[in-house]
């Protein structure tokens, strides 16, 4: 069986780190910056970065609606940090009009941006993650959290009393950055989701 082609949205953020992590767990990762590249992949990973900047670039490159359409058609996706924000159906404190973060509607949830505080409030720690035997070392950088989930959303991990990892069908999101720790289990989970094995 050929490796799934997983795109990494390459507009801003930890693109290289996610490409390396996906490659390490058997995927065929490709940077996505154009509509033709989005159309060619089996799934998409949206990395951390700055959600309003990524949203602005999506609009400028005319990728917002094609990405929404692919998600609505069932394309598997994974978003970390800013990617979690963009995959939400509702963004609390989305930002100033014209530079607001764009909700793509991949997961029925409301997400609060920078919920844990500013850059200086960034932290890391071990958290339990549903389905994994050992805790995940999670790095939170200006991280969001989930304030509301729909009935079909599964909470996979929590921190400070809020969901920080969720899944709805073939769409996964974490408010932390697994690409920076060397622990590839969440990327492997996503590849398994894409392959229909999780």
Short mmCIF file of N, CA and C in Angstrom, two decimals:
data_model
loop_
_atom_site.label_atom_id
_atom_site.label_comp_id
_atom_site.label_asym_id
_atom_site.label_seq_id
_atom_site.Cartn_x
_atom_site.Cartn_y
_atom_site.Cartn_z
N UNK A 1 0.85 -1.19 0.00
CA UNK A 1 0.00 0.00 0.00
C UNK A 1 0.89 1.24 0.00
N UNK A 2 0.57 2.21 -0.86
CA UNK A 2 1.40 3.41 -0.94
C UNK A 2 1.14 4.33 0.25
N UNK A 3 2.14 5.11 0.58
CA UNK A 3 2.03 6.04 1.71
C UNK A 3 1.01 7.13 1.36
N UNK A 4 0.19 7.53 2.35
CA UNK A 4 -0.77 8.60 2.07
C UNK A 4 -0.05 9.92 1.82
N UNK A 5 -0.56 10.66 0.83
CA UNK A 5 0.00 11.99 0.55
C UNK A 5 -0.69 12.99 1.46
N UNK A 6 0.05 13.52 2.42
CA UNK A 6 -0.50 14.46 3.38
C UNK A 6 0.12 15.83 3.16
N UNK A 7 -0.71 16.79 2.88
CA UNK A 7 -0.24 18.15 2.70
C UNK A 7 -0.02 18.82 4.04
N UNK A 8 0.97 19.69 4.09
CA UNK A 8 1.17 20.57 5.25
C UNK A 8 0.99 21.99 4.73
N UNK A 9 -0.01 22.70 5.26
CA UNK A 9 -0.26 24.06 4.83
C UNK A 9 0.99 24.89 5.11
N UNK A 10 1.64 25.37 4.05
CA UNK A 10 2.98 25.95 4.17
C UNK A 10 2.94 27.46 4.01
N UNK A 11 2.08 28.12 4.77
CA UNK A 11 1.97 29.57 4.70
C UNK A 11 2.72 30.26 5.83
N UNK A 12 2.79 29.58 6.99
CA UNK A 12 3.45 30.17 8.16
C UNK A 12 3.52 29.09 9.23
N UNK A 13 4.46 29.19 10.16
CA UNK A 13 4.49 28.27 11.29
C UNK A 13 5.49 27.13 11.12
N UNK A 14 5.27 26.06 11.91
CA UNK A 14 6.21 24.94 12.01
C UNK A 14 6.08 23.96 10.84
N UNK A 15 6.22 24.45 9.64
CA UNK A 15 6.01 23.62 8.45
C UNK A 15 7.06 22.52 8.36
N UNK A 16 8.34 22.89 8.44
CA UNK A 16 9.44 21.90 8.30
C UNK A 16 9.33 20.80 9.34
N UNK A 17 9.02 21.20 10.57
CA UNK A 17 8.94 20.22 11.66
C UNK A 17 7.82 19.21 11.42
N UNK A 18 6.68 19.67 10.92
CA UNK A 18 5.57 18.75 10.63
C UNK A 18 5.89 17.87 9.42
N UNK A 19 6.52 18.42 8.41
CA UNK A 19 6.93 17.60 7.26
C UNK A 19 7.85 16.48 7.71
N UNK A 20 8.81 16.79 8.59
CA UNK A 20 9.74 15.77 9.08
C UNK A 20 9.03 14.74 9.93
N UNK A 21 8.11 15.17 10.79
CA UNK A 21 7.38 14.24 11.66
C UNK A 21 6.51 13.29 10.84
N UNK A 22 5.82 13.81 9.84
CA UNK A 22 4.98 12.96 8.99
C UNK A 22 5.81 11.97 8.21
N UNK A 23 6.94 12.43 7.69
CA UNK A 23 7.84 11.54 6.95
C UNK A 23 8.33 10.41 7.85
N UNK A 24 8.62 10.74 9.12
CA UNK A 24 9.15 9.75 10.07
C UNK A 24 8.14 8.65 10.39
N UNK A 25 6.84 8.93 10.21
CA UNK A 25 5.83 7.92 10.53
C UNK A 25 5.21 7.31 9.27
N UNK A 26 5.88 7.47 8.13
CA UNK A 26 5.50 6.72 6.94
C UNK A 26 4.59 7.42 5.96
N UNK A 27 4.34 8.72 6.15
CA UNK A 27 3.51 9.46 5.18
C UNK A 27 4.40 10.04 4.08
N UNK A 28 3.75 10.49 3.02
CA UNK A 28 4.42 11.20 1.95
C UNK A 28 3.97 12.66 2.05
N UNK A 29 4.70 13.48 2.83
CA UNK A 29 4.23 14.85 3.07
C UNK A 29 4.65 15.82 1.97
N UNK A 30 3.75 16.77 1.66
CA UNK A 30 4.08 17.79 0.68
C UNK A 30 3.59 19.16 1.16
N UNK A 31 4.41 20.21 0.98
CA UNK A 31 3.95 21.55 1.32
C UNK A 31 2.80 21.97 0.41
N UNK A 32 1.81 22.64 0.98
CA UNK A 32 0.66 23.11 0.21
C UNK A 32 0.58 24.63 0.31
N UNK A 33 0.68 25.28 -0.87
CA UNK A 33 0.54 26.73 -0.95
C UNK A 33 -0.44 27.16 -2.04
N UNK A 34 -0.83 26.21 -2.90
CA UNK A 34 -1.68 26.54 -4.04
C UNK A 34 -2.88 25.60 -4.10
N UNK A 35 -3.89 26.04 -4.82
CA UNK A 35 -5.11 25.24 -4.99
C UNK A 35 -4.80 23.87 -5.60
N UNK A 36 -3.93 23.84 -6.60
CA UNK A 36 -3.60 22.57 -7.27
C UNK A 36 -2.96 21.59 -6.29
N UNK A 37 -2.14 22.11 -5.36
CA UNK A 37 -1.50 21.25 -4.35
C UNK A 37 -2.53 20.74 -3.34
N UNK A 38 -3.45 21.61 -2.95
CA UNK A 38 -4.52 21.18 -2.03
C UNK A 38 -5.37 20.10 -2.68
N UNK A 39 -5.70 20.28 -3.96
CA UNK A 39 -6.53 19.31 -4.67
C UNK A 39 -5.86 17.95 -4.79
N UNK A 40 -4.53 17.92 -4.74
CA UNK A 40 -3.79 16.68 -5.00
C UNK A 40 -3.58 15.81 -3.76
N UNK A 41 -3.76 16.35 -2.56
CA UNK A 41 -3.41 15.59 -1.36
C UNK A 41 -4.60 14.80 -0.82
N UNK A 42 -4.27 13.74 -0.04
CA UNK A 42 -5.29 12.91 0.60
C UNK A 42 -5.81 13.54 1.89
N UNK A 43 -4.99 14.38 2.51
CA UNK A 43 -5.31 14.97 3.81
C UNK A 43 -4.47 16.22 3.98
N UNK A 44 -4.79 17.00 5.02
CA UNK A 44 -4.05 18.25 5.24
C UNK A 44 -3.76 18.46 6.71
N UNK A 45 -2.54 18.88 7.00
CA UNK A 45 -2.14 19.28 8.35
C UNK A 45 -1.98 20.80 8.35
N UNK A 46 -2.63 21.45 9.31
CA UNK A 46 -2.51 22.91 9.46
C UNK A 46 -1.65 23.17 10.69
N UNK A 47 -0.46 23.71 10.51
CA UNK A 47 0.48 23.86 11.63
C UNK A 47 0.15 25.04 12.53
N UNK A 48 0.88 25.11 13.63
CA UNK A 48 0.81 26.29 14.49
C UNK A 48 1.42 27.48 13.77
N UNK A 49 1.24 28.63 14.34
CA UNK A 49 1.69 29.88 13.75
C UNK A 49 0.81 30.97 14.32
N UNK A 50 0.38 31.88 13.49
CA UNK A 50 -0.50 32.97 13.94
C UNK A 50 -1.80 32.86 13.14
N UNK A 51 -2.89 32.56 13.84
CA UNK A 51 -4.14 32.21 13.15
C UNK A 51 -4.66 33.33 12.25
N UNK A 52 -4.50 34.59 12.66
CA UNK A 52 -5.01 35.67 11.81
C UNK A 52 -4.14 35.83 10.56
N UNK A 53 -2.83 35.64 10.71
CA UNK A 53 -1.93 35.72 9.54
C UNK A 53 -2.21 34.60 8.56
N UNK A 54 -2.37 33.38 9.07
CA UNK A 54 -2.67 32.24 8.19
C UNK A 54 -4.01 32.48 7.49
N UNK A 55 -5.00 32.99 8.23
CA UNK A 55 -6.31 33.27 7.64
C UNK A 55 -6.21 34.30 6.52
N UNK A 56 -5.43 35.35 6.76
CA UNK A 56 -5.23 36.39 5.75
C UNK A 56 -4.60 35.82 4.49
N UNK A 57 -3.58 34.97 4.66
CA UNK A 57 -2.90 34.36 3.52
C UNK A 57 -3.82 33.39 2.79
N UNK A 58 -4.65 32.64 3.53
CA UNK A 58 -5.63 31.76 2.88
C UNK A 58 -6.56 32.57 1.98
N UNK A 59 -7.01 33.72 2.49
CA UNK A 59 -7.91 34.57 1.68
C UNK A 59 -7.18 35.12 0.46
N UNK A 60 -5.95 35.62 0.66
CA UNK A 60 -5.20 36.22 -0.46
C UNK A 60 -4.91 35.19 -1.56
N UNK A 61 -4.66 33.94 -1.16
CA UNK A 61 -4.33 32.89 -2.12
C UNK A 61 -5.56 32.15 -2.62
N UNK A 62 -6.75 32.64 -2.21
CA UNK A 62 -8.03 32.05 -2.62
C UNK A 62 -8.11 30.57 -2.27
N UNK A 63 -7.66 30.25 -1.06
CA UNK A 63 -7.69 28.87 -0.57
C UNK A 63 -8.78 28.62 0.48
N UNK A 64 -9.39 29.68 1.01
CA UNK A 64 -10.34 29.50 2.11
C UNK A 64 -11.51 28.62 1.70
N UNK A 65 -12.20 28.98 0.62
CA UNK A 65 -13.38 28.21 0.22
C UNK A 65 -13.03 26.81 -0.28
N UNK A 66 -11.98 26.65 -1.11
CA UNK A 66 -11.60 25.28 -1.48
C UNK A 66 -11.27 24.40 -0.27
N UNK A 67 -10.63 24.99 0.74
CA UNK A 67 -10.30 24.22 1.94
C UNK A 67 -11.57 23.87 2.71
N UNK A 68 -12.48 24.82 2.86
CA UNK A 68 -13.78 24.55 3.50
C UNK A 68 -14.51 23.42 2.77
N UNK A 69 -14.50 23.49 1.44
CA UNK A 69 -15.20 22.48 0.63
C UNK A 69 -14.60 21.10 0.83
N UNK A 70 -13.28 21.02 0.85
CA UNK A 70 -12.63 19.70 1.03
C UNK A 70 -12.94 19.14 2.41
N UNK A 71 -12.94 19.99 3.43
CA UNK A 71 -13.30 19.53 4.78
C UNK A 71 -14.75 19.05 4.81
N UNK A 72 -15.65 19.80 4.18
CA UNK A 72 -17.06 19.41 4.13
C UNK A 72 -17.25 18.09 3.39
N UNK A 73 -16.36 17.81 2.42
CA UNK A 73 -16.43 16.56 1.66
C UNK A 73 -15.77 15.39 2.38
N UNK A 74 -15.21 15.64 3.59
CA UNK A 74 -14.67 14.55 4.39
C UNK A 74 -13.17 14.37 4.34
N UNK A 75 -12.43 15.36 3.81
CA UNK A 75 -10.98 15.24 3.80
C UNK A 75 -10.46 15.17 5.24
N UNK A 76 -9.61 14.20 5.57
CA UNK A 76 -9.00 14.17 6.90
C UNK A 76 -8.10 15.39 7.10
N UNK A 77 -8.08 15.90 8.32
CA UNK A 77 -7.24 17.06 8.62
C UNK A 77 -6.77 16.98 10.06
N UNK A 78 -5.63 17.60 10.30
CA UNK A 78 -5.10 17.74 11.66
C UNK A 78 -4.59 19.16 11.82
N UNK A 79 -4.99 19.82 12.90
CA UNK A 79 -4.53 21.16 13.19
C UNK A 79 -3.89 21.22 14.56
N UNK A 80 -2.70 21.83 14.64
CA UNK A 80 -2.06 22.03 15.95
C UNK A 80 -2.00 23.52 16.23
N UNK A 81 -2.38 23.91 17.44
CA UNK A 81 -2.37 25.29 17.91
C UNK A 81 -3.18 26.21 16.99
N UNK A 82 -2.56 27.03 16.16
CA UNK A 82 -3.33 27.86 15.24
C UNK A 82 -4.19 27.00 14.32
N UNK A 83 -3.69 25.82 13.98
CA UNK A 83 -4.47 24.90 13.15
C UNK A 83 -5.75 24.46 13.83
N UNK A 84 -5.69 24.26 15.17
CA UNK A 84 -6.90 23.94 15.92
C UNK A 84 -7.90 25.09 15.82
N UNK A 85 -7.41 26.32 15.95
CA UNK A 85 -8.29 27.49 15.87
C UNK A 85 -9.00 27.52 14.52
N UNK A 86 -8.25 27.33 13.45
CA UNK A 86 -8.83 27.42 12.12
C UNK A 86 -9.81 26.28 11.83
N UNK A 87 -9.60 25.11 12.43
CA UNK A 87 -10.50 23.98 12.19
C UNK A 87 -11.81 24.09 12.96
N UNK A 88 -11.92 25.06 13.87
CA UNK A 88 -13.13 25.20 14.68
C UNK A 88 -14.30 25.69 13.84
N UNK A 89 -15.52 25.47 14.37
CA UNK A 89 -16.72 26.03 13.75
C UNK A 89 -17.00 27.43 14.29
N UNK A 90 -16.40 27.76 15.45
CA UNK A 90 -16.58 29.08 16.05
C UNK A 90 -15.28 29.47 16.76
N UNK A 91 -14.85 30.71 16.52
CA UNK A 91 -13.64 31.23 17.17
C UNK A 91 -14.05 32.37 18.08
N UNK A 92 -13.84 32.17 19.37
CA UNK A 92 -14.11 33.24 20.32
C UNK A 92 -12.94 34.23 20.26
N UNK A 93 -13.18 35.50 20.40
CA UNK A 93 -12.15 36.54 20.25
C UNK A 93 -11.33 36.35 18.97
N UNK A 94 -12.02 36.28 17.84
CA UNK A 94 -11.38 35.94 16.57
C UNK A 94 -10.40 37.00 16.08
N UNK A 95 -10.48 38.23 16.61
CA UNK A 95 -9.58 39.28 16.17
C UNK A 95 -10.34 40.40 15.46
N UNK A 96 -9.62 41.45 15.13
CA UNK A 96 -10.24 42.62 14.51
C UNK A 96 -10.74 42.29 13.10
N UNK A 97 -11.85 42.90 12.73
CA UNK A 97 -12.41 42.66 11.41
C UNK A 97 -11.40 43.02 10.33
N UNK A 98 -11.33 42.19 9.30
CA UNK A 98 -10.33 42.40 8.25
C UNK A 98 -9.06 41.61 8.51
N UNK A 99 -8.78 41.34 9.80
CA UNK A 99 -7.64 40.48 10.14
C UNK A 99 -8.08 39.35 11.07
N UNK A 100 -9.36 39.05 11.05
CA UNK A 100 -9.89 38.03 11.96
C UNK A 100 -9.49 36.64 11.51
N UNK A 101 -9.33 35.74 12.48
CA UNK A 101 -9.09 34.34 12.18
C UNK A 101 -10.35 33.74 11.57
N UNK A 102 -10.16 32.84 10.61
CA UNK A 102 -11.26 32.26 9.85
C UNK A 102 -11.60 30.87 10.36
N UNK A 103 -12.85 30.66 10.73
CA UNK A 103 -13.31 29.33 11.15
C UNK A 103 -13.65 28.51 9.91
N UNK A 104 -12.96 27.38 9.74
CA UNK A 104 -13.17 26.53 8.56
C UNK A 104 -14.23 25.46 8.78
N UNK A 105 -14.64 25.25 10.05
CA UNK A 105 -15.74 24.34 10.32
C UNK A 105 -15.43 22.87 10.23
N UNK A 106 -14.18 22.48 10.42
CA UNK A 106 -13.82 21.05 10.37
C UNK A 106 -14.28 20.28 11.59
N UNK A 107 -14.38 20.95 12.74
CA UNK A 107 -14.81 20.32 13.99
C UNK A 107 -15.86 21.22 14.63
N UNK A 108 -16.93 20.61 15.12
CA UNK A 108 -18.02 21.34 15.77
C UNK A 108 -17.56 21.74 17.18
N UNK A 109 -16.89 22.89 17.27
CA UNK A 109 -16.36 23.34 18.56
C UNK A 109 -16.16 24.85 18.53
N UNK A 110 -16.17 25.43 19.72
CA UNK A 110 -15.80 26.84 19.90
C UNK A 110 -14.45 26.88 20.60
N UNK A 111 -13.52 27.63 20.03
CA UNK A 111 -12.15 27.70 20.51
C UNK A 111 -11.84 29.13 20.93
N UNK A 112 -11.12 29.27 22.05
CA UNK A 112 -10.67 30.60 22.48
C UNK A 112 -9.18 30.74 22.16
N UNK A 113 -8.84 31.77 21.39
CA UNK A 113 -7.44 32.04 21.04
C UNK A 113 -6.67 32.51 22.27
N UNK A 114 -5.36 32.17 22.30
CA UNK A 114 -4.45 32.63 23.37
C UNK A 114 -5.06 32.42 24.76
N UNK A 115 -5.79 31.32 24.93
CA UNK A 115 -6.54 31.11 26.18
C UNK A 115 -5.62 30.97 27.39
N UNK A 116 -4.45 30.41 27.19
CA UNK A 116 -3.52 30.21 28.31
C UNK A 116 -2.68 31.46 28.60
N UNK A 117 -2.83 32.49 27.77
CA UNK A 117 -2.09 33.72 28.00
C UNK A 117 -1.15 34.06 26.85
N UNK A 118 -0.32 35.05 27.08
CA UNK A 118 0.59 35.54 26.05
C UNK A 118 1.81 34.63 25.91
N UNK A 119 2.74 35.03 25.05
CA UNK A 119 3.96 34.25 24.80
C UNK A 119 4.70 33.93 26.11
N UNK A 120 4.76 34.90 27.02
CA UNK A 120 5.50 34.68 28.27
C UNK A 120 4.81 33.65 29.17
N UNK A 121 3.54 33.36 28.90
CA UNK A 121 2.81 32.37 29.69
C UNK A 121 2.89 30.97 29.09
N UNK A 122 3.67 30.81 28.02
CA UNK A 122 3.84 29.49 27.41
C UNK A 122 4.42 28.52 28.42
N UNK A 123 4.03 27.25 28.29
CA UNK A 123 4.49 26.25 29.26
C UNK A 123 4.47 24.88 28.62
N UNK A 124 5.01 23.90 29.33
CA UNK A 124 4.95 22.52 28.87
C UNK A 124 4.72 21.60 30.06
N UNK A 125 4.19 20.41 29.77
CA UNK A 125 3.92 19.44 30.83
C UNK A 125 3.37 18.16 30.24
N UNK A 126 3.33 17.12 31.06
CA UNK A 126 2.83 15.82 30.63
C UNK A 126 1.32 15.75 30.84
N UNK A 127 0.61 15.30 29.80
CA UNK A 127 -0.84 15.15 29.89
C UNK A 127 -1.25 13.77 29.38
N UNK A 128 -2.31 13.24 29.96
CA UNK A 128 -2.86 11.97 29.48
C UNK A 128 -3.59 12.21 28.17
N UNK A 129 -3.42 11.25 27.25
CA UNK A 129 -4.02 11.37 25.92
C UNK A 129 -4.76 10.07 25.64
N UNK A 130 -6.05 10.19 25.40
CA UNK A 130 -6.91 9.02 25.18
C UNK A 130 -6.34 8.11 24.10
N UNK A 131 -6.22 6.82 24.43
CA UNK A 131 -5.74 5.85 23.46
C UNK A 131 -4.24 5.63 23.45
N UNK A 132 -3.48 6.47 24.18
CA UNK A 132 -2.04 6.30 24.27
C UNK A 132 -1.68 5.81 25.67
N UNK A 133 -0.78 4.83 25.75
CA UNK A 133 -0.43 4.22 27.04
C UNK A 133 0.31 5.19 27.96
N UNK A 134 1.22 5.96 27.40
CA UNK A 134 2.03 6.88 28.19
C UNK A 134 1.58 8.31 27.95
N UNK A 135 1.73 9.19 28.95
CA UNK A 135 1.36 10.60 28.76
C UNK A 135 2.15 11.24 27.62
N UNK A 136 1.60 12.30 27.06
CA UNK A 136 2.24 13.09 26.01
C UNK A 136 2.88 14.31 26.67
N UNK A 137 4.12 14.60 26.27
CA UNK A 137 4.75 15.84 26.75
C UNK A 137 4.27 16.95 25.82
N UNK A 138 3.44 17.83 26.36
CA UNK A 138 2.77 18.84 25.54
C UNK A 138 3.42 20.21 25.74
N UNK A 139 3.69 20.88 24.62
CA UNK A 139 4.27 22.22 24.62
C UNK A 139 3.17 23.20 24.17
N UNK A 140 2.81 24.11 25.06
CA UNK A 140 1.75 25.08 24.80
C UNK A 140 2.39 26.46 24.59
N UNK A 141 2.21 27.04 23.39
CA UNK A 141 2.78 28.34 23.06
C UNK A 141 1.64 29.26 22.62
N UNK A 142 1.29 30.23 23.46
CA UNK A 142 0.13 31.11 23.18
C UNK A 142 -1.05 30.26 22.72
N UNK A 143 -1.32 29.22 23.46
CA UNK A 143 -2.21 28.16 22.99
C UNK A 143 -3.69 28.46 23.20
N UNK A 144 -4.53 27.92 22.30
CA UNK A 144 -5.98 28.00 22.50
C UNK A 144 -6.45 26.87 23.41
N UNK A 145 -7.70 26.96 23.82
CA UNK A 145 -8.38 25.79 24.39
C UNK A 145 -9.79 25.76 23.84
N UNK A 146 -10.47 24.64 24.07
CA UNK A 146 -11.82 24.45 23.55
C UNK A 146 -12.81 24.78 24.66
N UNK A 147 -13.79 25.63 24.35
CA UNK A 147 -14.80 26.01 25.35
C UNK A 147 -16.15 25.34 25.11
N UNK A 148 -16.40 24.86 23.90
CA UNK A 148 -17.65 24.14 23.62
C UNK A 148 -17.37 23.08 22.58
N UNK A 149 -17.96 21.89 22.78
CA UNK A 149 -17.86 20.85 21.76
C UNK A 149 -19.26 20.37 21.39
N UNK A 150 -19.40 19.96 20.15
CA UNK A 150 -20.64 19.38 19.68
C UNK A 150 -20.76 17.93 20.10
N UNK A 151 -21.93 17.32 19.88
CA UNK A 151 -22.20 15.96 20.36
C UNK A 151 -21.33 14.88 19.73
N UNK A 152 -20.76 15.15 18.56
CA UNK A 152 -19.95 14.14 17.86
C UNK A 152 -18.45 14.33 18.04
N UNK A 153 -18.09 15.22 18.95
CA UNK A 153 -16.67 15.52 19.17
C UNK A 153 -16.17 14.74 20.38
N UNK A 154 -15.05 14.06 20.20
CA UNK A 154 -14.43 13.27 21.27
C UNK A 154 -13.28 14.07 21.87
N UNK A 155 -13.27 14.20 23.19
CA UNK A 155 -12.15 14.87 23.88
C UNK A 155 -11.06 13.83 24.14
N UNK A 156 -9.85 14.11 23.66
CA UNK A 156 -8.74 13.18 23.80
C UNK A 156 -7.78 13.57 24.92
N UNK A 157 -7.72 14.86 25.26
CA UNK A 157 -6.83 15.32 26.33
C UNK A 157 -7.35 16.63 26.87
N UNK A 158 -7.02 16.89 28.16
CA UNK A 158 -7.42 18.14 28.80
C UNK A 158 -6.24 18.74 29.56
N UNK A 159 -6.29 20.05 29.73
CA UNK A 159 -5.34 20.77 30.58
C UNK A 159 -6.08 21.96 31.16
N UNK A 160 -5.82 22.26 32.41
CA UNK A 160 -6.47 23.38 33.11
C UNK A 160 -7.99 23.29 33.03
N UNK A 161 -8.51 22.06 32.98
CA UNK A 161 -9.95 21.86 32.96
C UNK A 161 -10.62 22.08 31.62
N UNK A 162 -9.82 22.24 30.55
CA UNK A 162 -10.38 22.47 29.22
C UNK A 162 -9.83 21.44 28.23
N UNK A 163 -10.63 21.05 27.23
CA UNK A 163 -10.11 20.18 26.18
C UNK A 163 -8.97 20.85 25.41
N UNK A 164 -7.89 20.10 25.20
CA UNK A 164 -6.76 20.60 24.42
C UNK A 164 -6.40 19.65 23.28
N UNK A 165 -7.14 18.54 23.17
CA UNK A 165 -7.01 17.64 22.02
C UNK A 165 -8.39 17.04 21.78
N UNK A 166 -8.85 17.13 20.54
CA UNK A 166 -10.19 16.66 20.19
C UNK A 166 -10.16 15.98 18.83
N UNK A 167 -11.21 15.19 18.59
CA UNK A 167 -11.34 14.53 17.30
C UNK A 167 -12.82 14.45 16.94
N UNK A 168 -13.11 14.74 15.69
CA UNK A 168 -14.45 14.51 15.15
C UNK A 168 -14.29 13.78 13.83
N UNK A 169 -14.64 12.51 13.84
CA UNK A 169 -14.48 11.70 12.63
C UNK A 169 -13.03 11.63 12.21
N UNK A 170 -12.73 12.14 11.03
CA UNK A 170 -11.38 12.08 10.48
C UNK A 170 -10.61 13.39 10.65
N UNK A 171 -11.09 14.24 11.56
CA UNK A 171 -10.43 15.52 11.81
C UNK A 171 -9.95 15.56 13.26
N UNK A 172 -8.68 15.88 13.44
CA UNK A 172 -8.00 15.86 14.73
C UNK A 172 -7.44 17.25 15.00
N UNK A 173 -7.43 17.66 16.27
CA UNK A 173 -6.84 18.96 16.60
C UNK A 173 -6.22 18.92 17.99
N UNK A 174 -5.07 19.58 18.13
CA UNK A 174 -4.44 19.74 19.44
C UNK A 174 -4.07 21.21 19.62
N UNK A 175 -4.16 21.68 20.87
CA UNK A 175 -3.76 23.08 21.11
C UNK A 175 -2.26 23.17 21.37
N UNK A 176 -1.60 22.05 21.47
CA UNK A 176 -0.15 22.02 21.72
C UNK A 176 0.59 21.57 20.47
N UNK A 177 1.92 21.53 20.57
CA UNK A 177 2.81 21.34 19.41
C UNK A 177 3.59 20.02 19.51
N UNK A 178 3.03 18.90 19.04
CA UNK A 178 3.78 17.64 19.13
C UNK A 178 4.99 17.59 18.20
N UNK A 179 5.03 18.47 17.21
CA UNK A 179 6.13 18.43 16.25
C UNK A 179 7.45 18.87 16.85
N UNK A 180 7.44 19.53 18.02
CA UNK A 180 8.68 20.05 18.59
C UNK A 180 9.29 19.14 19.65
N UNK A 181 8.62 18.02 19.97
CA UNK A 181 9.10 17.19 21.09
C UNK A 181 9.83 15.92 20.68
N UNK A 182 9.70 15.51 19.43
CA UNK A 182 10.29 14.24 19.01
C UNK A 182 9.39 13.05 19.25
N UNK A 183 8.27 13.24 19.94
CA UNK A 183 7.27 12.18 20.14
C UNK A 183 6.36 12.17 18.92
N UNK A 184 6.39 11.09 18.18
CA UNK A 184 5.67 11.03 16.90
C UNK A 184 4.31 10.34 17.01
N UNK A 185 3.84 10.05 18.22
CA UNK A 185 2.61 9.25 18.36
C UNK A 185 1.37 9.96 17.82
N UNK A 186 1.29 11.27 17.96
CA UNK A 186 0.09 11.97 17.47
C UNK A 186 0.13 12.07 15.95
N UNK A 187 1.30 12.28 15.37
CA UNK A 187 1.40 12.24 13.91
C UNK A 187 1.08 10.84 13.39
N UNK A 188 1.52 9.81 14.11
CA UNK A 188 1.20 8.43 13.69
C UNK A 188 -0.31 8.20 13.77
N UNK A 189 -0.95 8.71 14.83
CA UNK A 189 -2.41 8.61 14.94
C UNK A 189 -3.07 9.26 13.74
N UNK A 190 -2.60 10.44 13.35
CA UNK A 190 -3.20 11.11 12.20
C UNK A 190 -3.02 10.31 10.92
N UNK A 191 -1.84 9.76 10.71
CA UNK A 191 -1.61 8.93 9.52
C UNK A 191 -2.54 7.73 9.54
N UNK A 192 -2.75 7.14 10.71
CA UNK A 192 -3.68 6.00 10.83
C UNK A 192 -5.11 6.44 10.51
N UNK A 193 -5.49 7.63 10.95
CA UNK A 193 -6.83 8.16 10.63
C UNK A 193 -6.98 8.31 9.11
N UNK A 194 -5.96 8.87 8.47
CA UNK A 194 -5.99 9.07 7.02
C UNK A 194 -6.11 7.72 6.31
N UNK A 195 -5.38 6.73 6.83
CA UNK A 195 -5.39 5.40 6.21
C UNK A 195 -6.62 4.57 6.58
N UNK A 196 -7.48 5.12 7.44
CA UNK A 196 -8.67 4.40 7.86
C UNK A 196 -8.40 3.31 8.87
N UNK A 197 -7.30 3.43 9.62
CA UNK A 197 -6.92 2.40 10.58
C UNK A 197 -7.09 2.86 12.02
N UNK A 198 -7.68 4.02 12.26
CA UNK A 198 -7.85 4.50 13.64
C UNK A 198 -9.25 5.11 13.79
#
